[in-house]
XYZ file of C-alpha atoms in Angstrom:
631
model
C 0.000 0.000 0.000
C 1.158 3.559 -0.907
C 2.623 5.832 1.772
C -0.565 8.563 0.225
C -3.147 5.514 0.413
C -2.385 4.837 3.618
C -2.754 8.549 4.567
C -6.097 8.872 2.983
C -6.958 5.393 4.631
C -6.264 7.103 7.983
C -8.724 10.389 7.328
C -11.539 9.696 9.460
C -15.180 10.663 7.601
C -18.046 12.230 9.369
C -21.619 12.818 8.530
C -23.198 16.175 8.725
C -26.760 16.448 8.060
C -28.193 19.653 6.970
C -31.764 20.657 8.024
C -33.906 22.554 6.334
C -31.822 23.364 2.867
C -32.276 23.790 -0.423
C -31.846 20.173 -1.464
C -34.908 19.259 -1.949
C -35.440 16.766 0.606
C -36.282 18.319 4.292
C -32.613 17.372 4.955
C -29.027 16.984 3.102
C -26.075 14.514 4.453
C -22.985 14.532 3.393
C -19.359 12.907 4.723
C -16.524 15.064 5.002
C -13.276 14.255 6.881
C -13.400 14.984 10.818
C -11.807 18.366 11.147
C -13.780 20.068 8.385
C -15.382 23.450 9.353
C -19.254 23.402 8.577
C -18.459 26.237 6.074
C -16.323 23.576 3.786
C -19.015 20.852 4.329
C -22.097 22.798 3.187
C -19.387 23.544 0.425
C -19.685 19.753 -0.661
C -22.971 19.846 0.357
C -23.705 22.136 -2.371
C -25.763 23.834 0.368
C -26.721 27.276 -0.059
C -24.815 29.464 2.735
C -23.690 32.802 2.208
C -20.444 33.650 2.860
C -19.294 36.889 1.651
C -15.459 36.535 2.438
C -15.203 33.157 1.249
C -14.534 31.432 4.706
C -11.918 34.150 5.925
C -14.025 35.008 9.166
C -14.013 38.726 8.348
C -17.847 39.174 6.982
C -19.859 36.707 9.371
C -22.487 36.129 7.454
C -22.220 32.046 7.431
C -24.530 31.764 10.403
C -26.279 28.524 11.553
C -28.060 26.805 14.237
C -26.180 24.139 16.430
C -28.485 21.945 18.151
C -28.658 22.492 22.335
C -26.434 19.448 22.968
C -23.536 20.560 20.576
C -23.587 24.026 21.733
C -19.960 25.622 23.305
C -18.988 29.036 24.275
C -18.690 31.279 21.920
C -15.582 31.999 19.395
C -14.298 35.971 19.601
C -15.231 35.963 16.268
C -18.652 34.640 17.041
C -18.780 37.092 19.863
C -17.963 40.095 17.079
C -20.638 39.341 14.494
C -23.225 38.172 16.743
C -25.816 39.501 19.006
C -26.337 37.919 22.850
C -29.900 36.607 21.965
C -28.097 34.918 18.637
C -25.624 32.890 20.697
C -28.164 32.385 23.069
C -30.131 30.837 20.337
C -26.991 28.646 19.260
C -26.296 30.391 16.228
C -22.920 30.183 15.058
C -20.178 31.496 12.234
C -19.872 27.981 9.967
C -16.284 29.222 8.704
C -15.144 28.863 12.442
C -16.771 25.828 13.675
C -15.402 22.454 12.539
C -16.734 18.921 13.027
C -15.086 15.797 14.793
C -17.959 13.659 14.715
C -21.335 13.155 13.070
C -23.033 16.140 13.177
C -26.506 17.990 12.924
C -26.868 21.562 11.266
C -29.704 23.643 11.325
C -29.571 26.121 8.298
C -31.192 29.368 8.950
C -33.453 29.895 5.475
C -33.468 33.265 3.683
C -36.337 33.050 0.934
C -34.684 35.290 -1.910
C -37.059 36.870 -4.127
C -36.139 35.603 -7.604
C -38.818 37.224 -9.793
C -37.054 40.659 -9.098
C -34.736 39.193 -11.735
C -36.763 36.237 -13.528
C -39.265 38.931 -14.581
C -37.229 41.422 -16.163
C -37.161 39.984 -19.749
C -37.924 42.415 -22.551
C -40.989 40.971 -24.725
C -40.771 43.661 -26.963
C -37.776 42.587 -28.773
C -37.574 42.593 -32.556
C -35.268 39.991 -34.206
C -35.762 37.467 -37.063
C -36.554 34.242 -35.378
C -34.038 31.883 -37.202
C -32.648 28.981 -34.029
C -29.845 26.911 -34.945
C -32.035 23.629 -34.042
C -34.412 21.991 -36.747
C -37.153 19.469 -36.530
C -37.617 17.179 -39.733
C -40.438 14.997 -40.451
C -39.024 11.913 -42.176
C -40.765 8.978 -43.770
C -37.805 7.119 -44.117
C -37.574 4.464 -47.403
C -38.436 0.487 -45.961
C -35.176 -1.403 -47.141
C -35.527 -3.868 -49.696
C -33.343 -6.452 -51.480
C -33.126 -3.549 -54.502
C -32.601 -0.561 -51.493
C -30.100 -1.789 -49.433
C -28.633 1.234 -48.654
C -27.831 1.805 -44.769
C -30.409 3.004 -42.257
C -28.257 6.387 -42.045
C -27.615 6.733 -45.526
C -31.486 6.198 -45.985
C -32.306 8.914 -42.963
C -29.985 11.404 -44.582
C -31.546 10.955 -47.969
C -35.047 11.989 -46.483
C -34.054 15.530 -45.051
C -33.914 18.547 -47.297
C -30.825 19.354 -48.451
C -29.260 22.056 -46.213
C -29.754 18.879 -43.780
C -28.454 15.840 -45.560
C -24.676 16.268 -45.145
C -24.734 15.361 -41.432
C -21.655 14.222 -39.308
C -21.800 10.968 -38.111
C -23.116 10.118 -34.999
C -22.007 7.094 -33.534
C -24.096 7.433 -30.654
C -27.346 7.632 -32.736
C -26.190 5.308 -35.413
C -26.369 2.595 -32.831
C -30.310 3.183 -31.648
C -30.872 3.850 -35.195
C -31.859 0.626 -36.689
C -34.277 -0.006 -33.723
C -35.876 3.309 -34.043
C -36.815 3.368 -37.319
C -38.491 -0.042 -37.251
C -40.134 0.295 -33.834
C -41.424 3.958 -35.488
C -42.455 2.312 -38.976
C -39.808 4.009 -40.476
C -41.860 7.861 -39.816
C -39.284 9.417 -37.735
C -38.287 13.300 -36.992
C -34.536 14.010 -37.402
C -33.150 16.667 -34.851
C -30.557 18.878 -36.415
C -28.134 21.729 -35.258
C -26.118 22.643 -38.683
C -24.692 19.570 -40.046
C -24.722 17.582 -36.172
C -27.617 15.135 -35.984
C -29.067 15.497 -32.457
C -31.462 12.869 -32.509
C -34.150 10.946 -33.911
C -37.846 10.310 -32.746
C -39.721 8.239 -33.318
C -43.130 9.966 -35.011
C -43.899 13.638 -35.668
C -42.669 15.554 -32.817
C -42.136 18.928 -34.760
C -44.066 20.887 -32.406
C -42.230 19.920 -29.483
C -38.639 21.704 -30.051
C -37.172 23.755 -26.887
C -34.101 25.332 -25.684
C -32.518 27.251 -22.539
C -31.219 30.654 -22.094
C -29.138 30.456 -18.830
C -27.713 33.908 -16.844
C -25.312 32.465 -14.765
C -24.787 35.370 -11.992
C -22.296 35.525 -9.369
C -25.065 35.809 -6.954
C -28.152 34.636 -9.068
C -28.343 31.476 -11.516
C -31.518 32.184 -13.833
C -32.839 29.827 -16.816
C -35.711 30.930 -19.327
C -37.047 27.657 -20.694
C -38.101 28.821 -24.461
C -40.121 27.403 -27.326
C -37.589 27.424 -30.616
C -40.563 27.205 -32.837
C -42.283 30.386 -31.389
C -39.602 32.019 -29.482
C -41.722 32.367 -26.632
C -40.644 31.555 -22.933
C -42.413 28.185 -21.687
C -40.780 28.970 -17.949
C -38.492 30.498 -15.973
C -36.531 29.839 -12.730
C -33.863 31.454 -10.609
C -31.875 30.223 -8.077
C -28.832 31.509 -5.535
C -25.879 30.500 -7.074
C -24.618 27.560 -5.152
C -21.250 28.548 -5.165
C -21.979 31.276 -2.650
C -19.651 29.265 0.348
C -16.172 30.085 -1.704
C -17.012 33.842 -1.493
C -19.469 36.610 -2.499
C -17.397 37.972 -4.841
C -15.176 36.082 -8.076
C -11.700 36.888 -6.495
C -12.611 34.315 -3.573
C -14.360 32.179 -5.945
C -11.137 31.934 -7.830
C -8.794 31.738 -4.862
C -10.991 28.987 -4.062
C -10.413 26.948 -7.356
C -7.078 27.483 -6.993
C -6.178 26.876 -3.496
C -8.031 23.448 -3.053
C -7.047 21.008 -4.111
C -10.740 19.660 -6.087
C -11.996 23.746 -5.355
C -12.604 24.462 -9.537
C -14.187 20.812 -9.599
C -16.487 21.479 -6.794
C -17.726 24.601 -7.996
C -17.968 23.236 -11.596
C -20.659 20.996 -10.051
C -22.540 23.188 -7.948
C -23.343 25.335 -10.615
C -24.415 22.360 -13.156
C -26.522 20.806 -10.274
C -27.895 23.630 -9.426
C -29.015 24.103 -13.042
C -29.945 20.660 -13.408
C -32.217 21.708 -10.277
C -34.167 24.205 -12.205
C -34.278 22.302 -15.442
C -36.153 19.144 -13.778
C -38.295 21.710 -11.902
C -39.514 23.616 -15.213
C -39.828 20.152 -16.958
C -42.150 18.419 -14.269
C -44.219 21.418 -14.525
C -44.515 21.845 -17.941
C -44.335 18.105 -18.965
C -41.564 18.472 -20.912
C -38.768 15.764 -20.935
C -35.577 16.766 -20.642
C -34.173 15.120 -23.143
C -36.709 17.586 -25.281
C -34.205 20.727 -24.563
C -31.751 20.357 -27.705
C -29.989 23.459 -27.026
C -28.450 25.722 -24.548
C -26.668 29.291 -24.490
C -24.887 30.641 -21.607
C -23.947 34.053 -20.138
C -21.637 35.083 -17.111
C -19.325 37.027 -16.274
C -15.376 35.522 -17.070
C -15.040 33.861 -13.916
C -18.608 32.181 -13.963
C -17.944 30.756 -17.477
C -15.003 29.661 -16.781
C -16.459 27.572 -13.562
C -19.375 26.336 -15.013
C -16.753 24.945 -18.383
C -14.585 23.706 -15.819
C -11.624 25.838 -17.735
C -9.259 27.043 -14.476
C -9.490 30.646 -13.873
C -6.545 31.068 -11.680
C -4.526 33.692 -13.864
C -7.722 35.799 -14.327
C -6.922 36.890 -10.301
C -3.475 38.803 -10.714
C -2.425 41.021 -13.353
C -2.491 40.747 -16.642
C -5.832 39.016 -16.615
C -5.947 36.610 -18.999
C -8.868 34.224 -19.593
C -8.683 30.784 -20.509
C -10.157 31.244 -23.859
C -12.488 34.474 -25.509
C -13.969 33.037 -28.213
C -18.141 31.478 -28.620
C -17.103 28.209 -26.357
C -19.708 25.039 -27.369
C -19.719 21.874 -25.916
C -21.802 19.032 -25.751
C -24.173 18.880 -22.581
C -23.048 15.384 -21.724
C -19.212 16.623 -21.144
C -20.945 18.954 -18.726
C -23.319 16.807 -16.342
C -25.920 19.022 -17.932
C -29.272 17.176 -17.303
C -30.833 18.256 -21.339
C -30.181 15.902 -24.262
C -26.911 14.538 -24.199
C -25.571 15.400 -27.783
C -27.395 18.948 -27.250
C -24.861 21.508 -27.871
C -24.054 24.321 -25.260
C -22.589 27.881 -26.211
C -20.977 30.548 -24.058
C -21.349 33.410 -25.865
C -17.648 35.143 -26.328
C -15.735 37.130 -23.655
C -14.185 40.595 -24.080
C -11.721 40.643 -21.632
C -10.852 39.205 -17.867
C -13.332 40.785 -16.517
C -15.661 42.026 -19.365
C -17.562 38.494 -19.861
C -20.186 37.278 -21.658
C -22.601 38.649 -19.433
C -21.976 42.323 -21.194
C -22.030 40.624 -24.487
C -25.222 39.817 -23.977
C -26.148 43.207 -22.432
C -24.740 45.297 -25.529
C -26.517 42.221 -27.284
C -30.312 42.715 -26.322
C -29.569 47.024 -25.771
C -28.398 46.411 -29.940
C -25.456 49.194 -29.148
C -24.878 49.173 -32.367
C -27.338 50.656 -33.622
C -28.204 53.427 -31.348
C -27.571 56.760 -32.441
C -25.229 59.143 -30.196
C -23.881 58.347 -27.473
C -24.809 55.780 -24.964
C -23.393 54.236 -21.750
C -24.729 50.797 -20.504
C -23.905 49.684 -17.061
C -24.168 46.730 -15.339
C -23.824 46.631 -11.614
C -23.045 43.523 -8.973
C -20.228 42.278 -7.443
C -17.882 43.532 -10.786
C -19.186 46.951 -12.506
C -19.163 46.625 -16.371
C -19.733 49.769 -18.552
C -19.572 50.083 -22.281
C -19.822 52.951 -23.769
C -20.531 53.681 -27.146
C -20.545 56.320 -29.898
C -18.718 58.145 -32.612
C -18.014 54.509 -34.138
C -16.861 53.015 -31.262
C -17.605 50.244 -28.423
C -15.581 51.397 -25.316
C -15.530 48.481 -22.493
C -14.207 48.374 -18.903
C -14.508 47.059 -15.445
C -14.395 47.912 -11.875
C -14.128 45.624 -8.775
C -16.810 47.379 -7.186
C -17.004 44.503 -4.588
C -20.053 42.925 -3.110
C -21.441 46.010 -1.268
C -24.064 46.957 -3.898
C -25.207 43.268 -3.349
C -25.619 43.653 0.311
C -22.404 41.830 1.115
C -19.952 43.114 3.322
C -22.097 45.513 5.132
C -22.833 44.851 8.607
C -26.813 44.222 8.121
C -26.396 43.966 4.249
C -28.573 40.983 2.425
C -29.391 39.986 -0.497
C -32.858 40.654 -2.147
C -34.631 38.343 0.457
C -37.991 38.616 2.574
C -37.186 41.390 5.037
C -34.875 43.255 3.180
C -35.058 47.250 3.380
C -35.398 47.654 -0.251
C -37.078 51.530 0.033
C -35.880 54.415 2.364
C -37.113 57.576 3.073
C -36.474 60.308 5.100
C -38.305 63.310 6.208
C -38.587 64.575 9.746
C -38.829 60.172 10.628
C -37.445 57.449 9.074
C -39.831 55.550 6.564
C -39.089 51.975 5.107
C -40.209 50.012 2.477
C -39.607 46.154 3.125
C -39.468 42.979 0.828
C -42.372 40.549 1.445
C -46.238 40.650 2.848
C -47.384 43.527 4.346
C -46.087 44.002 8.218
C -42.250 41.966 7.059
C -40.059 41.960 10.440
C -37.175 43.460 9.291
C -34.145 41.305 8.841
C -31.487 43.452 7.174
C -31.209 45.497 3.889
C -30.049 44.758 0.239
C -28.233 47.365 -2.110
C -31.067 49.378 -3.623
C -32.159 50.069 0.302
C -28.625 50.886 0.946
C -28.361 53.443 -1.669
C -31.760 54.900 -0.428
C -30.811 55.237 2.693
C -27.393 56.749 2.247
C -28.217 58.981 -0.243
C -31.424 60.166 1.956
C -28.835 60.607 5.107
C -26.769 62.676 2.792
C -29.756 64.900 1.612
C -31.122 65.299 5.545
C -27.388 66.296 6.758
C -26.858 63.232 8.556
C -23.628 62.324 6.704
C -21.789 65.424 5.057
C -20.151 64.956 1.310
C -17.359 63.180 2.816
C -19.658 60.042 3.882
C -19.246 60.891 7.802
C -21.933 60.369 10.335
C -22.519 63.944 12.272
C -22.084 63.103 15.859
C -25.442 63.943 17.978
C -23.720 67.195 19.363
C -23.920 68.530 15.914
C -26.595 67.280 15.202
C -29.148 70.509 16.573
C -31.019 70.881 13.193
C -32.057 67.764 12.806
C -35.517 66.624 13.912
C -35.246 65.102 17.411
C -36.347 61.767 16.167
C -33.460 61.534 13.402
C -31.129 62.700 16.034
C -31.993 60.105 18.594
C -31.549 57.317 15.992
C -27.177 58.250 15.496
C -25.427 56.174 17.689
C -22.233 55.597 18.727
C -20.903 52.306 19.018
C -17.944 51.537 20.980
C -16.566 54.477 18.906
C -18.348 53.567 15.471
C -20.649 56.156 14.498
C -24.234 54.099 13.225
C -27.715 55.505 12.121
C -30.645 53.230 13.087
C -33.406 52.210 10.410
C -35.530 49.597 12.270
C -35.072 49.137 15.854
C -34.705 46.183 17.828
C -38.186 45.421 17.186
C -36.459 44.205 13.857
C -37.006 40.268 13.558
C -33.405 39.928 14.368
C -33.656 41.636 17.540
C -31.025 44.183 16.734
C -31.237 47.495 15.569
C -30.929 47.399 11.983
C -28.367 50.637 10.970
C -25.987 51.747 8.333
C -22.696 52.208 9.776
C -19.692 54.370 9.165
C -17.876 51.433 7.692
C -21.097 50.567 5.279
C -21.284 54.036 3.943
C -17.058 53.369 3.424
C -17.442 50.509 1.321
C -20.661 51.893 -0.395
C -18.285 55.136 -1.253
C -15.461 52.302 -2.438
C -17.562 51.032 -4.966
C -19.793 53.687 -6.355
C -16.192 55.633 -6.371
C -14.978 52.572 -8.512
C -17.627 52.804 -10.983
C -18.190 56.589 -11.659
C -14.718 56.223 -11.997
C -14.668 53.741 -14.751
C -17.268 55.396 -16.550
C -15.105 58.699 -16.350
C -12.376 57.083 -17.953
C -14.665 55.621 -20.924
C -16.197 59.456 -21.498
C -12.271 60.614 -21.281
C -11.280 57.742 -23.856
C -14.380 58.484 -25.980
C -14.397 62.526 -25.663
C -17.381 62.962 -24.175
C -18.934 64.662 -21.551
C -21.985 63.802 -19.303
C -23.666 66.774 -21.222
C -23.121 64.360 -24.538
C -24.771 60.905 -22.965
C -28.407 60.474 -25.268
C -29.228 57.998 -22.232
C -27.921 55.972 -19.455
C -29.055 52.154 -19.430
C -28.857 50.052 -16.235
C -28.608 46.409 -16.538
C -29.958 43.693 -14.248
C -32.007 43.150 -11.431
C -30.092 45.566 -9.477
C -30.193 48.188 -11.983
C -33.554 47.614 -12.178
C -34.679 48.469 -8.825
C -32.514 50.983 -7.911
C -33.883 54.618 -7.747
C -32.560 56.753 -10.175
C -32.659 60.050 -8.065
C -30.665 58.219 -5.257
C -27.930 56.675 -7.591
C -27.615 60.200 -8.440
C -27.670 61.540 -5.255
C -24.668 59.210 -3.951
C -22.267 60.211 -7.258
C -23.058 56.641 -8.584
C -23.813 57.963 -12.174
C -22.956 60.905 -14.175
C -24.847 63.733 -13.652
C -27.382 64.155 -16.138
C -31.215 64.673 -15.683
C -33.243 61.559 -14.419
C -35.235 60.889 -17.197
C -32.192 60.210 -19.368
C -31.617 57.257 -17.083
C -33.480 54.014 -18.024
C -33.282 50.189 -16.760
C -33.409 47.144 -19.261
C -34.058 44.694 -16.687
C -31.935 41.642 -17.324
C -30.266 42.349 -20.460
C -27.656 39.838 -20.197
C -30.527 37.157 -19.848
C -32.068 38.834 -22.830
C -29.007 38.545 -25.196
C -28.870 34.789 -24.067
C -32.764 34.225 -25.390
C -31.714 36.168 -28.611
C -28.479 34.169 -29.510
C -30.537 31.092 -28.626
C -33.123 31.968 -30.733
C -31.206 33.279 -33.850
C -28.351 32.504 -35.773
C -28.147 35.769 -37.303
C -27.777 37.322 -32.882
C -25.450 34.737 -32.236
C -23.033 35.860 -35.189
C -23.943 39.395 -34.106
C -22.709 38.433 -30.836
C -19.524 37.867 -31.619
C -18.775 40.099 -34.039
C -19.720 42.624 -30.597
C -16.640 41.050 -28.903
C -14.327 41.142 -31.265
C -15.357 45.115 -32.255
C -15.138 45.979 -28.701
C -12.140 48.034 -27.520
C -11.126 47.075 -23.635
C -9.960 49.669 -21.454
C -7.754 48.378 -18.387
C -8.209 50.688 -15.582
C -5.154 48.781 -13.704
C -2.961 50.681 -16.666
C -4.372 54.108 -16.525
C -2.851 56.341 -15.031
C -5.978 58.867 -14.881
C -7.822 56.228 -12.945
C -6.067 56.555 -9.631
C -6.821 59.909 -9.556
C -10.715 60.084 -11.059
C -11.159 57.400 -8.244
C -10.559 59.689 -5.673
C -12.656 62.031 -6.919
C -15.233 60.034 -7.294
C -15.837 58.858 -3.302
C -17.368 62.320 -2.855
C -21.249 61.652 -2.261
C -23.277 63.692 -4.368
C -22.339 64.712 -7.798
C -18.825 66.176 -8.664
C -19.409 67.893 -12.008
């Protein structure tokens, strides 16, 4: 026996069961070695638990539930993160807790609201309807002693012509023969181009679908579509399993790289997790799966590189350089993708390291090329992608704007969830508006509700241009109740939105460190965009319109991205959301051959602008953290 097999022979494996996840059944087990935190298990698990720093302890959102008889004192870290009625309640960080022996989790469940994004397709988009998969009714020739050509050869010579050279399959040659005699010989030949997909047996021409897939650092959505009609049949969304490795793609990439089956294990979360969605839209739409004969893909880099499997380690450090660029298709099969095996799956092209094919599907769907004057798209999450466009041109960058505008990183930050502050206003009180029914305990607040409130603070004096929280002494002008909600704790200045009536028993507030990293990213991104109107030669006064991609984009209100300096100044109604424009390009290029060339002849046109190399960029940063507008 090896000196490594013996090692491994040594590991001791424990069971931890999950309670209460998103696995379908009312619990999830899975055996890790003893010594694993309950961060790395859920991991394996393919459990969905947030964890915005990737396991590093510093953002303590992986919280769960140890059962009374497993419960200890509590870490420092634990301690930080956590209120006295939490740890009284055996709640616990799951990057800091490890497990020595079987073991029993209780997840704490966050219902995200998925429509915000599922629903944000754009029905009124014009394109000629031309898919890449074909449905042929065949009555295939009955062999006879003067026919005795093959089966295939016979098949081939009953499609039309721009069908009859097909590669050969040696999958379906070997079902062949029994299919055409068990159908009498009236079959329907699938075809993509000159690859035979499949044959059926009868006339199943009006049964032909495909998927559009968004593959979000945060949010995984699929749009189940008719390829006869172009309609959608269904949609679903779900959190993108990968969330454990990090919030943001750096961490997801340190992740791959670090461990030792990391890129595996987030190849298949993301694949299951779509294979998830797919047998839920099937089942209710009676659809076999093995009916879906195509698929096309957007995500940023880093996501298409995951779900491909294609190691994204040198897309962390400078210079940035993907894997591949170009349209990537692959069969489903070499994927784990749960659709018809031979069904062939496209990426749409990348621009750059960290332009992906998530804004080629945005500039896509907006058709930026052919808009007159000059327009700037942006698309805000965990990365900020602009393009800008005009005079000729497709400009392209990106900013690590960090997870902030997703709700990571900030002390009561969420995502899009029930109980999320999602609406603030101020006027002499403090008025919310709160995902969910009527009445919603408050459990935290996602990014549009962060920008809201910030930018309100800012407008009521509560935080000057610099992002600082007035202290109370200075505070005289303020209505009494605004002035009895700034805090100081243990030296950290915090301004309370929902008090400890909140269903977390905290006071839900914006802190001095939120509005920091709020003024770190929105910094990061008027910054980028400065750089594309320097580039370009433009000034705000110049913009014909400003379009905001995404879910994020979508709900986000305009007069408060303008009132934090997130955007250009120019006058509201030049400001307009697309909803989820990368989704949208992914239907299109599904849908037509003629958008899918279009696609990437978009990549290859655009011009990338590295911000790492330009030496304006430091400097338009700082300039940028300024709340309010700077020009």
């Amino acid at each position: 026996m090896s000196q490594d097999k013996h090692r491994s022979n040594m590991v001791k494996m424990v069971n931890v069961t999950f309670q209460k996840s998103a696995c379908q059944a009312d619990e999830c087990v899975v055996k890790v070695p003893s010594g694993s935190t309950i961060l790395q298990a859920a991991i394996t698990a393919g459990v969905d638990l947030h964890s915005a720093c990737g396991g590093k302890g510093t953002c303590g959102k992986c919280r769960v539930i140890l059962p009374p008889e497993d419960r200890t004192e509590p870490l420092p870290e634990e301690k930080k993160f956590l209120s006295a009625e939490q740890i009284d309640a055996g709640v616990v960080l799951a990057c800091k807790r490890t497990v020595e022996s079987d073991r029993q989790i209780i997840l704490i469940e966050q219902k995200d609201v998925f429509d915000r994004k599922t629903r944000l397709e754009d029905d009124n988009r014009v394109f000629e309807l031309v898919p890449l998969v074909h449905k042929h009714a065949v009555h295939v020739s009955v062999p006879s002693t003067s026919d005795q050509r093959s089966d295939w050869e016979r098949l081939a010579a009953g499609l039309p012509a721009s069908a009859a050279s097909l590669r050969f399959n040696r999958g379906i040659a070997a079902k062949l023969p029994r299919i055409l005699r068990d159908a009498s010989f009236q079959v329907t030949a699938v075809t993509a181009g000159n690859d035979l997909l499949a044959v059926e047996s009868g006339n199943t021409l009006d049964r032909t679908f495909g998927l559009a897939i968004d593959i979000g650092t945060t949010t995984v959505v699929a749009y189940l579509m008719n390829l006869n009609n172009g309609k959608i049949i269904a949609r679903e969304a779900i959190t993108n399993p990968q969330q454990g490795a990090g919030a943001d793609v750096i961490s997801r990439i340190n992740y791959a790289s670090d461990h030792p089956d990391g890129l595996v294990q987030l190849q298949i979360q993301v694949v299951e997790g779509l294979n998830q969605i797919i047998a839920n839209m099937c089942r209710q739409k009676g659809i076999a799966s093995e009916e879906i004969y195509q698929a096309v893909v957007v995500g940023n880099t880093t996501m298409s590189h995951l779900f491909l499997g294609i190691d994204p380690t040198y897309l962390g450090p400078a210079p940035f350089i993907p894997g591949f660029r170009q349209a990537a298709t692959v069969k489903a099969s070499e994927l784990g993708l749960r659709i018809l095996s031979d069904a062939p799956v496209t990426v749409l092209p990348i621009v750059a390291g960290y332009v992906g094919s998530d804004t080629v599907g945005v500039m896509l769907s907006g058709k930026i090329d052919q808009l007159k004057g000059i327009h700037l798209f942006i698309d805000i999450g965990t990365n900020g992608e602009m393009v800008l466009a005009g005079k000729g041109r497709i400009l392209t960058c990106s900013t690590a704007a960090g997870p902030a505008f997703e709700g990571a990183g900030i002390k009561f930050g969420m995502r899009a969830a029930d109980g999320a502050i999602e609406r603030v206003k101020i006027t002499d009180d403090v008025e919310l508006g709160v995902i969910g029914k009527e009445n919603e305990s408050v459990r935290g607040i996602c990014g549009s509700g962060l920008i809201d409130a910030i930018s309100e603070m800012h407008k009521a004096g509560i935080i000057n241009s610099q992002g600082r929280i007035i202290d109370q002494a200075s505070a005289s002008e303020l209505p009494p109740v605004l002035r009895d909600r700034i805090l100081n704790d243990n030296g950290i200045r915090e301004f309370v939105l929902a008090w400890k009536e909140s269903a977390t028993g905290e006071n839900i507030t914006i802190t001095q460190m939120d509005i920091r990293a709020l003024q770190l990213a929105k910094g990061a991104v008027l910054a980028g965009v400065r750089i594309l109107m320097i580039h370009l030669g433009v000034k705000p006064d110049d913009l014909e319109m400003i379009h905001l991609a995404g879910a994020f984009g979508n709900y986000i209100a305009k007069e408060s991205a303008l009132g934090i300096g997130l955007l250009p100044q120019v006058p509201a109604e030049k400001i307009q959301s697309i909803g989820n424009a990368a989704g949208n390009g992914a239907q299109m290029a599904l849908l037509s051959t003629i958008e899918m060339s279009r696609a990437n002849r978009l990549a290859r046109d655009a011009e990338h602008i590295e911000l790492s190399t330009e030496e304006l960029f430091q400097d338009e940063y700082m300039e940028s953290l300024a709340l309010g507008q700077r020009y």
